[in-house]
Coordinates of C-alpha atoms and ligand atoms in Angstrom, one line a residue:
M1 CA 152.7 43.3 45.1
E2 CA 155.5 41.6 43.1
E3 CA 158.4 40.8 45.4
N4 CA 161.1 41.8 42.9
R5 CA 159.8 45.2 42.1
K6 CA 161.3 48.1 44.1
K7 CA 158.9 49.9 46.5
I8 CA 158.1 53.5 46.4
L9 CA 156.4 55.5 49.0
S10 CA 155.5 59.1 49.4
L11 CA 152.9 61.3 51.2
I12 CA 151.6 64.8 50.7
Q13 CA 149.9 67.0 53.2
P14 CA 146.2 67.7 52.5
T15 CA 146.4 71.3 53.5
N16 CA 146.4 73.4 50.3
T17 CA 145.7 72.5 46.7
P18 CA 148.8 71.6 44.8
H19 CA 150.3 74.2 42.5
L20 CA 151.7 73.8 39.0
G21 CA 155.1 73.1 40.4
N22 CA 153.9 70.2 42.6
Y23 CA 152.1 68.8 39.6
L24 CA 154.9 69.0 37.1
G25 CA 157.7 68.3 39.6
A26 CA 156.1 65.6 41.7
M27 CA 152.6 64.3 40.8
Q28 CA 153.4 63.5 37.2
N29 CA 156.5 61.6 38.3
W30 CA 154.4 59.6 40.8
V31 CA 152.1 58.6 37.9
K32 CA 155.0 57.5 35.8
M33 CA 156.6 55.5 38.6
Q34 CA 153.6 53.2 38.7
E35 CA 154.9 51.5 35.5
E36 CA 158.1 50.4 37.1
F37 CA 157.6 50.2 40.8
D38 CA 155.1 49.1 43.5
C39 CA 153.9 52.3 44.8
A40 CA 152.1 53.5 47.9
Y41 CA 151.0 57.1 48.0
G42 CA 149.3 58.7 51.0
I43 CA 147.6 61.8 52.3
A44 CA 149.4 62.9 55.5
D45 CA 146.5 64.0 57.6
L46 CA 148.3 63.2 60.8
H47 CA 151.1 65.4 59.9
S48 CA 148.8 68.3 59.0
I49 CA 147.5 68.8 62.5
T50 CA 150.9 69.9 63.9
V51 CA 149.5 73.3 62.8
R52 CA 146.0 74.2 64.0
Q53 CA 143.4 73.3 61.3
D54 CA 139.8 74.1 60.9
P55 CA 138.1 70.6 61.1
V56 CA 135.5 71.3 58.4
K57 CA 138.1 72.6 56.0
L58 CA 140.6 69.8 56.8
R59 CA 138.0 67.1 56.1
A60 CA 137.2 68.6 52.8
Q61 CA 140.9 69.0 51.9
I62 CA 141.7 65.3 52.7
K63 CA 139.0 64.2 50.3
E64 CA 140.0 66.7 47.7
S65 CA 143.7 65.7 47.9
Y66 CA 142.8 62.1 47.6
A67 CA 140.5 62.7 44.6
L68 CA 143.3 64.7 43.0
L69 CA 145.7 61.8 43.3
I70 CA 143.3 59.6 41.3
A71 CA 142.4 62.5 38.9
A72 CA 146.1 63.0 38.2
G73 CA 146.4 59.4 37.1
L74 CA 147.3 57.3 40.1
D75 CA 145.5 54.0 39.8
P76 CA 143.8 52.8 43.0
E77 CA 143.9 49.2 41.7
R78 CA 147.6 49.2 40.9
S79 CA 149.0 51.4 43.7
I80 CA 148.1 51.7 47.3
L81 CA 146.4 55.1 47.7
F82 CA 145.6 55.7 51.4
V83 CA 144.9 58.3 54.0
Q84 CA 147.6 58.0 56.7
G85 CA 145.1 58.4 59.6
H86 CA 143.0 55.4 58.3
N87 CA 145.9 53.1 59.1
P88 CA 146.7 53.0 62.9
N89 CA 150.0 51.4 62.2
H90 CA 151.6 54.8 61.4
A91 CA 151.0 56.3 64.8
E92 CA 151.9 53.0 66.5
L93 CA 155.3 52.6 64.8
A94 CA 155.9 56.3 65.3
W95 CA 155.7 55.8 69.1
I96 CA 158.1 52.9 69.1
L97 CA 160.6 54.7 66.8
S98 CA 160.4 57.8 69.0
C99 CA 162.1 55.7 71.7
Y100 CA 165.0 55.2 69.2
T101 CA 165.3 58.8 68.3
Q102 CA 167.3 61.3 70.3
F103 CA 166.1 64.7 71.5
G104 CA 169.2 66.3 70.0
E105 CA 168.5 64.9 66.5
L106 CA 165.0 66.3 66.5
S107 CA 166.2 69.6 67.8
R108 CA 168.5 69.9 64.8
M109 CA 165.7 69.6 62.2
T110 CA 165.6 72.8 60.2
Q111 CA 161.9 72.5 59.5
F112 CA 161.2 72.3 63.2
K113 CA 163.3 75.4 63.9
D114 CA 161.6 77.3 61.1
K115 CA 158.1 76.3 62.0
S116 CA 158.5 76.9 65.7
S117 CA 159.8 80.4 65.1
K118 CA 156.8 81.0 62.7
H119 CA 154.3 79.7 65.3
P120 CA 155.8 80.6 68.7
D121 CA 152.5 80.2 70.4
N122 CA 152.0 76.6 69.3
I123 CA 155.3 74.7 69.6
N124 CA 153.6 71.4 70.3
A125 CA 155.2 68.1 70.8
G126 CA 153.8 66.8 67.5
L127 CA 155.7 69.5 65.6
F128 CA 158.8 68.3 67.3
T129 CA 158.2 64.5 66.7
Y130 CA 156.9 65.0 63.2
P131 CA 160.0 63.6 61.5
V132 CA 159.6 60.4 63.6
L133 CA 156.1 59.9 62.2
M134 CA 157.5 60.5 58.8
A135 CA 160.2 57.8 59.4
A136 CA 157.4 55.5 60.5
D137 CA 155.5 56.2 57.3
I138 CA 158.5 55.2 55.2
L139 CA 159.8 52.2 57.2
L140 CA 156.4 50.6 57.7
Y141 CA 156.2 50.0 53.9
Q142 CA 159.8 48.9 53.6
A143 CA 160.2 51.5 50.9
D144 CA 163.3 51.3 48.8
M145 CA 162.9 54.8 47.4
V146 CA 161.1 57.9 48.6
P147 CA 160.5 60.7 46.1
V148 CA 160.7 64.0 48.0
G149 CA 161.5 67.6 47.5
I150 CA 164.7 69.0 48.8
D151 CA 162.9 70.4 51.8
Q152 CA 162.3 66.9 53.1
K153 CA 165.8 65.5 52.6
Q154 CA 166.9 66.1 56.1
H155 CA 163.8 64.2 57.4
L156 CA 164.6 61.3 55.1
E157 CA 168.2 61.3 56.3
L158 CA 166.8 61.0 59.9
A159 CA 164.6 58.1 58.8
R160 CA 167.7 56.4 57.5
N161 CA 169.6 57.0 60.7
I162 CA 166.7 55.6 62.8
A163 CA 166.4 52.5 60.5
Q164 CA 170.2 51.9 60.8
R165 CA 170.1 52.2 64.5
F166 CA 167.2 49.9 64.9
N167 CA 168.6 47.3 62.5
G168 CA 172.0 47.6 64.3
V169 CA 170.3 46.4 67.5
Y170 CA 167.8 43.9 66.2
G171 CA 169.0 42.7 62.8
D172 CA 167.5 43.5 59.4
V173 CA 164.0 44.8 60.2
F174 CA 163.8 47.8 58.0
T175 CA 164.7 48.4 54.3
M176 CA 167.1 51.4 54.0
P177 CA 165.2 54.0 52.1
E178 CA 167.0 56.0 49.4
P179 CA 165.9 59.5 48.5
Y180 CA 164.6 59.6 45.0
I181 CA 165.4 63.1 43.7
T182 CA 162.9 63.6 41.0
Q183 CA 164.7 64.2 37.7
S184 CA 162.0 66.7 37.4
T185 CA 161.0 68.2 34.1
A186 CA 160.6 71.7 35.5
K187 CA 161.6 73.6 38.5
V188 CA 158.7 76.0 38.6
M189 CA 159.4 79.4 40.0
S190 CA 156.9 82.1 41.2
L191 CA 155.3 84.0 38.5
Q192 CA 155.8 87.2 40.4
E193 CA 159.3 86.7 41.8
P194 CA 161.0 84.3 39.3
T195 CA 164.1 83.8 41.4
K196 CA 161.9 82.2 44.2
K197 CA 160.3 78.8 43.9
M198 CA 156.5 78.6 43.4
S199 CA 155.2 78.1 46.9
K200 CA 152.0 77.0 48.6
S201 CA 152.3 79.7 51.1
D202 CA 153.0 82.7 48.8
E203 CA 150.8 85.6 49.9
N204 CA 150.7 87.1 46.4
P205 CA 147.7 85.5 44.6
N206 CA 149.3 85.9 41.2
A207 CA 152.5 84.1 42.1
S208 CA 151.2 80.6 42.0
V209 CA 148.9 78.6 39.6
W210 CA 146.8 76.1 41.5
I211 CA 146.0 73.0 39.6
L212 CA 142.3 73.5 40.0
D213 CA 142.4 77.1 38.8
D214 CA 139.9 77.6 35.9
R215 CA 141.1 78.4 32.4
D216 CA 140.6 82.2 32.6
T217 CA 142.4 82.5 36.0
I218 CA 145.3 80.5 34.6
I219 CA 145.6 82.7 31.5
R220 CA 145.2 85.9 33.6
K221 CA 148.0 84.8 36.0
F222 CA 150.4 84.1 33.1
K223 CA 149.5 87.4 31.4
R224 CA 150.6 89.1 34.6
A225 CA 153.8 87.1 35.0
V226 CA 156.8 89.2 35.8
T227 CA 159.4 89.2 33.0
D228 CA 162.0 91.8 32.0
S229 CA 162.3 94.9 29.9
E230 CA 163.6 93.2 26.8
T231 CA 161.4 91.6 24.0
E232 CA 163.2 88.4 23.0
V233 CA 161.9 85.0 24.1
C234 CA 165.2 83.2 24.9
A235 CA 167.0 81.7 27.8
R236 CA 169.7 84.0 28.9
E237 CA 171.3 85.1 32.2
G238 CA 169.1 87.6 34.0
K239 CA 165.9 86.6 32.2
D240 CA 164.6 84.5 35.1
G241 CA 160.9 85.3 34.3
I242 CA 161.2 84.3 30.7
V243 CA 163.3 81.2 31.5
N244 CA 160.6 80.1 34.0
L245 CA 157.9 80.5 31.4
M246 CA 159.9 78.7 28.9
S247 CA 160.5 75.7 31.1
I248 CA 156.8 75.6 32.1
Y249 CA 155.9 75.7 28.4
A250 CA 158.5 73.0 27.6
A251 CA 157.2 70.8 30.4
V252 CA 153.6 71.0 29.3
T253 CA 154.2 70.8 25.5
D254 CA 157.3 68.6 25.4
K255 CA 159.0 71.3 23.2
S256 CA 162.7 72.0 23.5
F257 CA 164.0 75.5 24.4
D258 CA 165.3 75.8 20.8
E259 CA 161.9 75.0 19.4
I260 CA 160.3 77.6 21.7
E261 CA 162.8 80.2 20.7
S262 CA 162.1 79.8 17.1
E263 CA 158.3 79.6 17.6
F264 CA 158.3 83.0 19.2
K265 CA 161.0 84.7 17.1
G266 CA 159.8 88.2 16.3
K267 CA 156.8 87.9 18.5
G268 CA 156.4 89.8 21.8
Y269 CA 156.1 88.7 25.4
G270 CA 152.3 89.2 25.2
D271 CA 151.9 86.4 22.6
F272 CA 154.3 84.1 24.5
K273 CA 152.6 84.6 27.9
L274 CA 149.2 83.9 26.3
A275 CA 150.5 80.7 24.6
V276 CA 152.0 79.5 27.9
G277 CA 148.7 80.2 29.8
E278 CA 146.7 78.4 27.1
A279 CA 149.1 75.4 27.1
V280 CA 148.9 75.1 30.8
A281 CA 145.1 75.3 30.9
D282 CA 144.9 72.7 28.1
K283 CA 147.3 70.4 30.0
L284 CA 145.3 70.7 33.3
A285 CA 141.8 70.4 31.7
P286 CA 141.6 66.6 31.6
L287 CA 142.8 66.4 35.2
Q288 CA 140.2 69.0 36.3
S289 CA 137.3 67.3 34.6
E290 CA 138.3 63.9 36.0
F291 CA 138.6 65.6 39.4
Q292 CA 135.0 66.9 39.1
R293 CA 133.7 63.5 38.1
I294 CA 135.4 61.7 41.0
S295 CA 134.4 64.3 43.6
N296 CA 130.8 64.0 42.6
D297 CA 130.9 60.2 43.0
K298 CA 131.1 60.0 46.8
A299 CA 130.5 56.3 46.9
Y300 CA 133.4 55.6 44.6
L301 CA 135.8 57.9 46.5
E302 CA 134.8 56.3 49.8
D303 CA 135.2 52.8 48.4
C304 CA 138.7 53.7 47.1
M305 CA 139.7 55.1 50.5
K306 CA 138.4 52.0 52.3
K307 CA 140.2 49.6 50.0
G308 CA 143.4 51.7 50.2
A309 CA 143.2 51.7 54.0
E310 CA 142.9 47.9 54.0
K311 CA 145.8 47.3 51.7
A312 CA 147.9 49.8 53.6
F313 CA 147.1 48.2 56.9
R314 CA 147.9 44.7 55.6
V315 CA 151.2 45.5 54.1
S316 CA 152.4 47.6 57.0
R317 CA 151.2 45.3 59.7
R318 CA 153.8 42.7 58.7
T319 CA 156.5 45.2 59.5
L320 CA 154.9 46.2 62.8
A321 CA 154.5 42.6 63.9
K322 CA 158.2 42.0 63.3
V323 CA 159.0 45.2 65.3
H324 CA 156.8 44.0 68.2
K325 CA 158.6 40.7 68.3
K326 CA 162.1 42.2 68.1
V327 CA 161.6 44.8 70.9
G328 CA 160.2 42.1 73.2
F329 CA 156.5 42.6 73.3
V330 CA 154.2 39.7 73.9
V331 CA 153.0 38.5 70.5
F332 CA 150.1 36.0 70.0
Ligands
LIG1 N1 156.5 65.7 55.5 C1 156.2 65.6 54.1 C2 155.8 67.0 53.6 O1 155.4 67.8 54.3 C3 155.0 64.7 53.9 C4 155.3 63.3 54.3 C5 154.8 62.7 55.4 C6 156.1 62.4 53.6 N2 155.2 61.4 55.5 C7 156.1 61.2 54.4 C8 156.9 62.4 52.4 C9 156.8 60.1 54.0 C10 157.6 61.3 52.1 C11 157.5 60.1 52.8 O2 155.9 67.2 52.4

């Protein structure tokens, strides 16, 4: 790690294959950031068990998510690619930080309120302290910037408050993390309800395109995309479905809206939808074949995970050692 480069950290939950919106909005940006920053990217397995998981499925999803990071272009040599649970420092710092976090602060987290009303039979303590674990993830690596979606902004704000409070008592221990709001290429909306964001939890199987969907499935989903009763491919008020398809097409082909409008002048929505479906399938094809290759090479995947865990441990232990000393533990 070069000392003068800014540090980036982000984690994703392993539960659920990323959809096209996650890929275009987040993963592609992560890949680009490797050029400029020292990056650490992780699979948040510890976070995922705040909701009950099937163990066999979870294990498979952790491996799949990890392989996907590499397939998408994250370089395990250049960046730290790790599984959160492989590095015990996360849980350890989370405990310490929980003693510097107020009950009232955690009670105000909107995600806690949402999730506890959705799962009233399992409002476990982990669900409540989840943002403290996330703060630990961030502060352990002294991250300068944290790329997150808008839904995680409140958690990042809390991480900043915890850092500030801790630094206020003990001096400069933690770097203040800034949110890195992705100047994302595309905000991808649901293909079935284009005023709603594409979501992992959408019940309608045609609403989201998963990045591991095969070519035919992708094309079929785009053919069924909800549009409007007009015929003109252009970006106008009230044409949410078409605008969504245009911005997806723009993101995967690097064409501008003007170029797209003239490309489809005089053609119908059918041609346009097919073109978008094909362009998305073409864009995802290299990632998908790379994913297959990596998934079949179990030894390589395991080796990357182990090396990632070691690097993650080493970098984060420095922070934790400092914390131990500051709070007054006995350090040898
Ligand atoms: N909570 C985040 C999510 O559900 C995942 C996450 C865990 C994370 N730790 C993080 C994101 C640290 C950024 C930084 O999406």
